[in-house]
């Protein structure tokens, strides 16, 4: 999640409010799917990222954020869905996000949910964070340990549409990268004293 309070021009946003549910990943052709049975899905693996046994796990030190753009796939318009599960135990505030319109690790947009029932949208540009939508309450978010949330971002040209568990929460107008872009995952730990984990169970991309 963006660590800066800087805003992006309101003209970028087109808020349509909460509407009726839509199914996840409606595209007819599957471009990419990973249920994390192994680490061959094209993710950047390091000491803080583990992919195995049906889980993609960010291991986060206190007050830390990790992002991971998929290395091997590039898309244009796409419908991206991912399931994240809140870990058991503790009262740490965690964030789980989808990355889209990614050019590299310093330039992408992020859509995520918090385990306190809020969501956000942010942009990382040249390594700096700009908050577009900050900590908006949504009854669509499941917050209990062990519960899962389906995040979805559907892009069409310069418009991205955001869903949480099938509920549409927001539209955003912006500038998609030319010549294709990358998608990814992110995790946030807002506890300043304790380590934490953010876990994803699947990612699917259709067009």
Short mmCIF file of C-alpha atoms in Angstrom, two decimals:
data_model
loop_
_atom_site.label_atom_id
_atom_site.label_comp_id
_atom_site.label_asym_id
_atom_site.label_seq_id
_atom_site.Cartn_x
_atom_site.Cartn_y
_atom_site.Cartn_z
CA UNK A 1 0.00 0.00 0.00
CA UNK A 2 1.19 3.52 -0.72
CA UNK A 3 3.15 5.03 2.16
CA UNK A 4 2.62 8.56 0.93
CA UNK A 5 -0.38 10.83 1.45
CA UNK A 6 0.11 12.54 -1.89
CA UNK A 7 -2.99 12.53 -4.05
CA UNK A 8 -3.56 12.08 -7.75
CA UNK A 9 -5.75 14.48 -9.65
CA UNK A 10 -9.43 13.81 -9.09
CA UNK A 11 -9.97 13.85 -12.82
CA UNK A 12 -8.39 10.41 -12.99
CA UNK A 13 -11.25 8.90 -11.04
CA UNK A 14 -14.77 7.99 -12.00
CA UNK A 15 -16.58 6.70 -8.94
CA UNK A 16 -19.71 4.74 -9.71
CA UNK A 17 -20.54 3.49 -6.23
CA UNK A 18 -21.46 -0.02 -5.19
CA UNK A 19 -23.43 -2.08 -7.66
CA UNK A 20 -24.63 -5.61 -8.08
CA UNK A 21 -22.11 -8.47 -8.03
CA UNK A 22 -20.24 -9.58 -11.13
CA UNK A 23 -18.57 -12.97 -11.57
CA UNK A 24 -14.78 -13.23 -11.39
CA UNK A 25 -12.61 -13.20 -14.53
CA UNK A 26 -15.18 -13.19 -17.30
CA UNK A 27 -12.75 -13.40 -20.23
CA UNK A 28 -13.16 -16.33 -22.62
CA UNK A 29 -9.45 -17.10 -23.05
CA UNK A 30 -7.17 -17.97 -20.14
CA UNK A 31 -3.86 -16.14 -20.57
CA UNK A 32 -2.31 -17.20 -17.27
CA UNK A 33 -3.32 -19.28 -14.26
CA UNK A 34 -1.31 -20.23 -11.21
CA UNK A 35 -2.50 -22.19 -8.18
CA UNK A 36 1.01 -22.14 -6.70
CA UNK A 37 1.62 -25.87 -6.65
CA UNK A 38 5.24 -25.04 -7.52
CA UNK A 39 7.45 -22.01 -8.16
CA UNK A 40 7.46 -22.28 -11.98
CA UNK A 41 4.86 -19.55 -12.57
CA UNK A 42 7.28 -16.76 -13.39
CA UNK A 43 7.34 -14.95 -10.06
CA UNK A 44 10.47 -13.34 -8.65
CA UNK A 45 11.47 -15.55 -5.72
CA UNK A 46 13.61 -14.18 -2.89
CA UNK A 47 14.03 -14.62 0.87
CA UNK A 48 10.71 -12.84 1.48
CA UNK A 49 8.66 -14.69 -1.17
CA UNK A 50 7.75 -18.38 -1.02
CA UNK A 51 5.70 -20.23 -3.64
CA UNK A 52 4.82 -23.85 -2.88
CA UNK A 53 2.10 -26.27 -1.74
CA UNK A 54 -0.75 -24.14 -3.10
CA UNK A 55 0.28 -20.82 -1.56
CA UNK A 56 2.14 -17.67 -2.57
CA UNK A 57 3.43 -16.15 0.67
CA UNK A 58 4.99 -12.77 1.39
CA UNK A 59 7.04 -12.90 4.60
CA UNK A 60 6.97 -9.33 5.86
CA UNK A 61 9.10 -7.72 8.56
CA UNK A 62 7.50 -4.99 10.72
CA UNK A 63 6.12 -1.99 8.83
CA UNK A 64 7.09 -3.41 5.43
CA UNK A 65 5.61 -3.78 1.96
CA UNK A 66 6.55 -6.28 -0.76
CA UNK A 67 5.50 -6.35 -4.42
CA UNK A 68 6.08 -8.99 -7.10
CA UNK A 69 5.37 -8.37 -10.79
CA UNK A 70 5.15 -11.53 -12.86
CA UNK A 71 8.35 -11.82 -14.89
CA UNK A 72 7.27 -13.98 -17.83
CA UNK A 73 3.85 -12.69 -18.95
CA UNK A 74 2.85 -9.43 -20.66
CA UNK A 75 -0.78 -8.50 -21.38
CA UNK A 76 -2.80 -5.68 -22.97
CA UNK A 77 -6.44 -5.53 -21.88
CA UNK A 78 -6.97 -8.21 -19.24
CA UNK A 79 -9.20 -9.49 -16.46
CA UNK A 80 -7.10 -10.36 -13.39
CA UNK A 81 -8.39 -12.27 -10.35
CA UNK A 82 -6.66 -13.48 -7.22
CA UNK A 83 -7.73 -15.17 -3.99
CA UNK A 84 -6.05 -14.06 -0.76
CA UNK A 85 -6.54 -15.61 2.68
CA UNK A 86 -5.99 -13.79 5.99
CA UNK A 87 -3.65 -15.71 8.30
CA UNK A 88 -4.81 -17.01 11.67
CA UNK A 89 -3.95 -15.25 14.90
CA UNK A 90 -2.90 -11.75 15.91
CA UNK A 91 -4.40 -8.31 15.45
CA UNK A 92 -1.91 -6.99 12.89
CA UNK A 93 -3.34 -4.79 10.13
CA UNK A 94 -2.48 -6.45 6.83
CA UNK A 95 -2.97 -5.50 3.20
CA UNK A 96 -3.21 -7.78 0.15
CA UNK A 97 -3.12 -6.33 -3.34
CA UNK A 98 -3.22 -6.86 -7.09
CA UNK A 99 -0.76 -5.00 -9.32
CA UNK A 100 -1.66 -3.94 -12.86
CA UNK A 101 -0.49 -1.58 -15.63
CA UNK A 102 3.02 -2.53 -14.51
CA UNK A 103 6.06 -1.43 -16.49
CA UNK A 104 8.72 -2.45 -13.97
CA UNK A 105 9.19 -2.65 -10.19
CA UNK A 106 9.14 1.16 -9.89
CA UNK A 107 6.08 1.80 -12.06
CA UNK A 108 2.67 0.16 -11.62
CA UNK A 109 -0.80 0.60 -10.09
CA UNK A 110 -2.04 -1.27 -7.03
CA UNK A 111 -5.50 -2.29 -5.83
CA UNK A 112 -5.75 -3.85 -2.40
CA UNK A 113 -7.82 -4.70 0.65
CA UNK A 114 -7.08 -4.48 4.36
CA UNK A 115 -8.20 -6.92 7.03
CA UNK A 116 -10.02 -4.05 8.76
CA UNK A 117 -12.58 -3.85 5.94
CA UNK A 118 -11.08 -1.08 3.81
CA UNK A 119 -9.66 -0.93 0.28
CA UNK A 120 -7.26 1.36 -1.55
CA UNK A 121 -5.93 2.20 -5.01
CA UNK A 122 -2.47 3.69 -5.49
CA UNK A 123 0.11 4.40 -8.15
CA UNK A 124 3.85 3.86 -7.94
CA UNK A 125 5.68 6.11 -10.36
CA UNK A 126 9.48 6.22 -10.57
CA UNK A 127 9.57 4.55 -7.17
CA UNK A 128 7.33 7.14 -5.47
CA UNK A 129 3.82 6.42 -4.16
CA UNK A 130 0.71 8.44 -5.01
CA UNK A 131 -2.57 7.56 -3.28
CA UNK A 132 -5.64 7.61 -5.52
CA UNK A 133 -8.22 6.04 -3.18
CA UNK A 134 -7.25 5.74 0.48
CA UNK A 135 -8.83 3.35 3.01
CA UNK A 136 -12.45 3.28 1.82
CA UNK A 137 -14.85 1.09 3.82
CA UNK A 138 -16.44 -1.82 1.97
CA UNK A 139 -18.87 -4.35 3.36
CA UNK A 140 -17.75 -6.71 0.58
CA UNK A 141 -14.42 -7.36 2.32
CA UNK A 142 -14.15 -10.41 4.59
CA UNK A 143 -11.98 -9.63 7.61
CA UNK A 144 -11.83 -12.70 9.89
CA UNK A 145 -8.69 -14.88 10.13
CA UNK A 146 -8.95 -17.76 7.69
CA UNK A 147 -11.45 -15.98 5.43
CA UNK A 148 -10.62 -15.43 1.78
CA UNK A 149 -11.23 -12.49 -0.55
CA UNK A 150 -11.34 -12.50 -4.34
CA UNK A 151 -9.72 -9.37 -5.79
CA UNK A 152 -10.40 -8.55 -9.43
CA UNK A 153 -9.17 -5.85 -11.80
CA UNK A 154 -10.65 -5.65 -15.30
CA UNK A 155 -8.95 -3.31 -17.77
CA UNK A 156 -10.22 -1.97 -21.09
CA UNK A 157 -8.09 0.64 -22.81
CA UNK A 158 -7.56 3.42 -20.31
CA UNK A 159 -10.23 2.26 -17.85
CA UNK A 160 -9.75 -0.14 -14.93
CA UNK A 161 -12.71 -1.58 -12.99
CA UNK A 162 -12.30 -3.01 -9.48
CA UNK A 163 -14.23 -5.81 -7.76
CA UNK A 164 -14.10 -7.35 -4.29
CA UNK A 165 -15.76 -10.75 -3.91
CA UNK A 166 -17.86 -10.06 -7.00
CA UNK A 167 -18.96 -6.58 -5.91
CA UNK A 168 -17.92 -3.70 -8.15
CA UNK A 169 -16.47 -0.92 -6.01
CA UNK A 170 -14.84 1.58 -8.33
CA UNK A 171 -13.82 2.62 -11.86
CA UNK A 172 -10.59 4.44 -12.68
CA UNK A 173 -9.57 6.31 -15.81
CA UNK A 174 -5.84 6.42 -16.45
CA UNK A 175 -3.06 5.84 -18.96
CA UNK A 176 -2.18 2.22 -19.60
CA UNK A 177 1.40 1.51 -20.73
CA UNK A 178 1.83 1.20 -24.48
CA UNK A 179 2.94 -2.11 -25.90
CA UNK A 180 1.68 -4.31 -23.08
CA UNK A 181 2.09 -4.40 -19.31
CA UNK A 182 2.67 -6.75 -16.38
CA UNK A 183 0.50 -7.88 -13.46
CA UNK A 184 1.44 -8.96 -9.96
CA UNK A 185 0.78 -9.27 -6.23
CA UNK A 186 1.62 -7.24 -3.13
CA UNK A 187 1.53 -7.57 0.65
CA UNK A 188 1.62 -4.97 3.45
CA UNK A 189 2.36 -5.31 7.17
CA UNK A 190 1.42 -2.25 9.21
CA UNK A 191 2.54 -3.61 12.58
CA UNK A 192 5.66 -1.74 13.66
CA UNK A 193 6.86 -4.52 15.98
CA UNK A 194 5.82 -7.93 14.59
CA UNK A 195 6.56 -9.97 11.48
CA UNK A 196 3.56 -11.05 9.40
CA UNK A 197 2.52 -13.12 6.39
CA UNK A 198 0.23 -12.29 3.48
CA UNK A 199 -0.95 -15.35 1.55
CA UNK A 200 -2.46 -15.80 -1.92
CA UNK A 201 -4.02 -19.06 -3.13
CA UNK A 202 -4.41 -18.40 -6.85
CA UNK A 203 -4.07 -15.95 -9.73
CA UNK A 204 -5.95 -16.10 -13.02
CA UNK A 205 -5.76 -13.78 -16.04
CA UNK A 206 -8.18 -13.87 -18.96
CA UNK A 207 -8.87 -11.68 -21.98
#
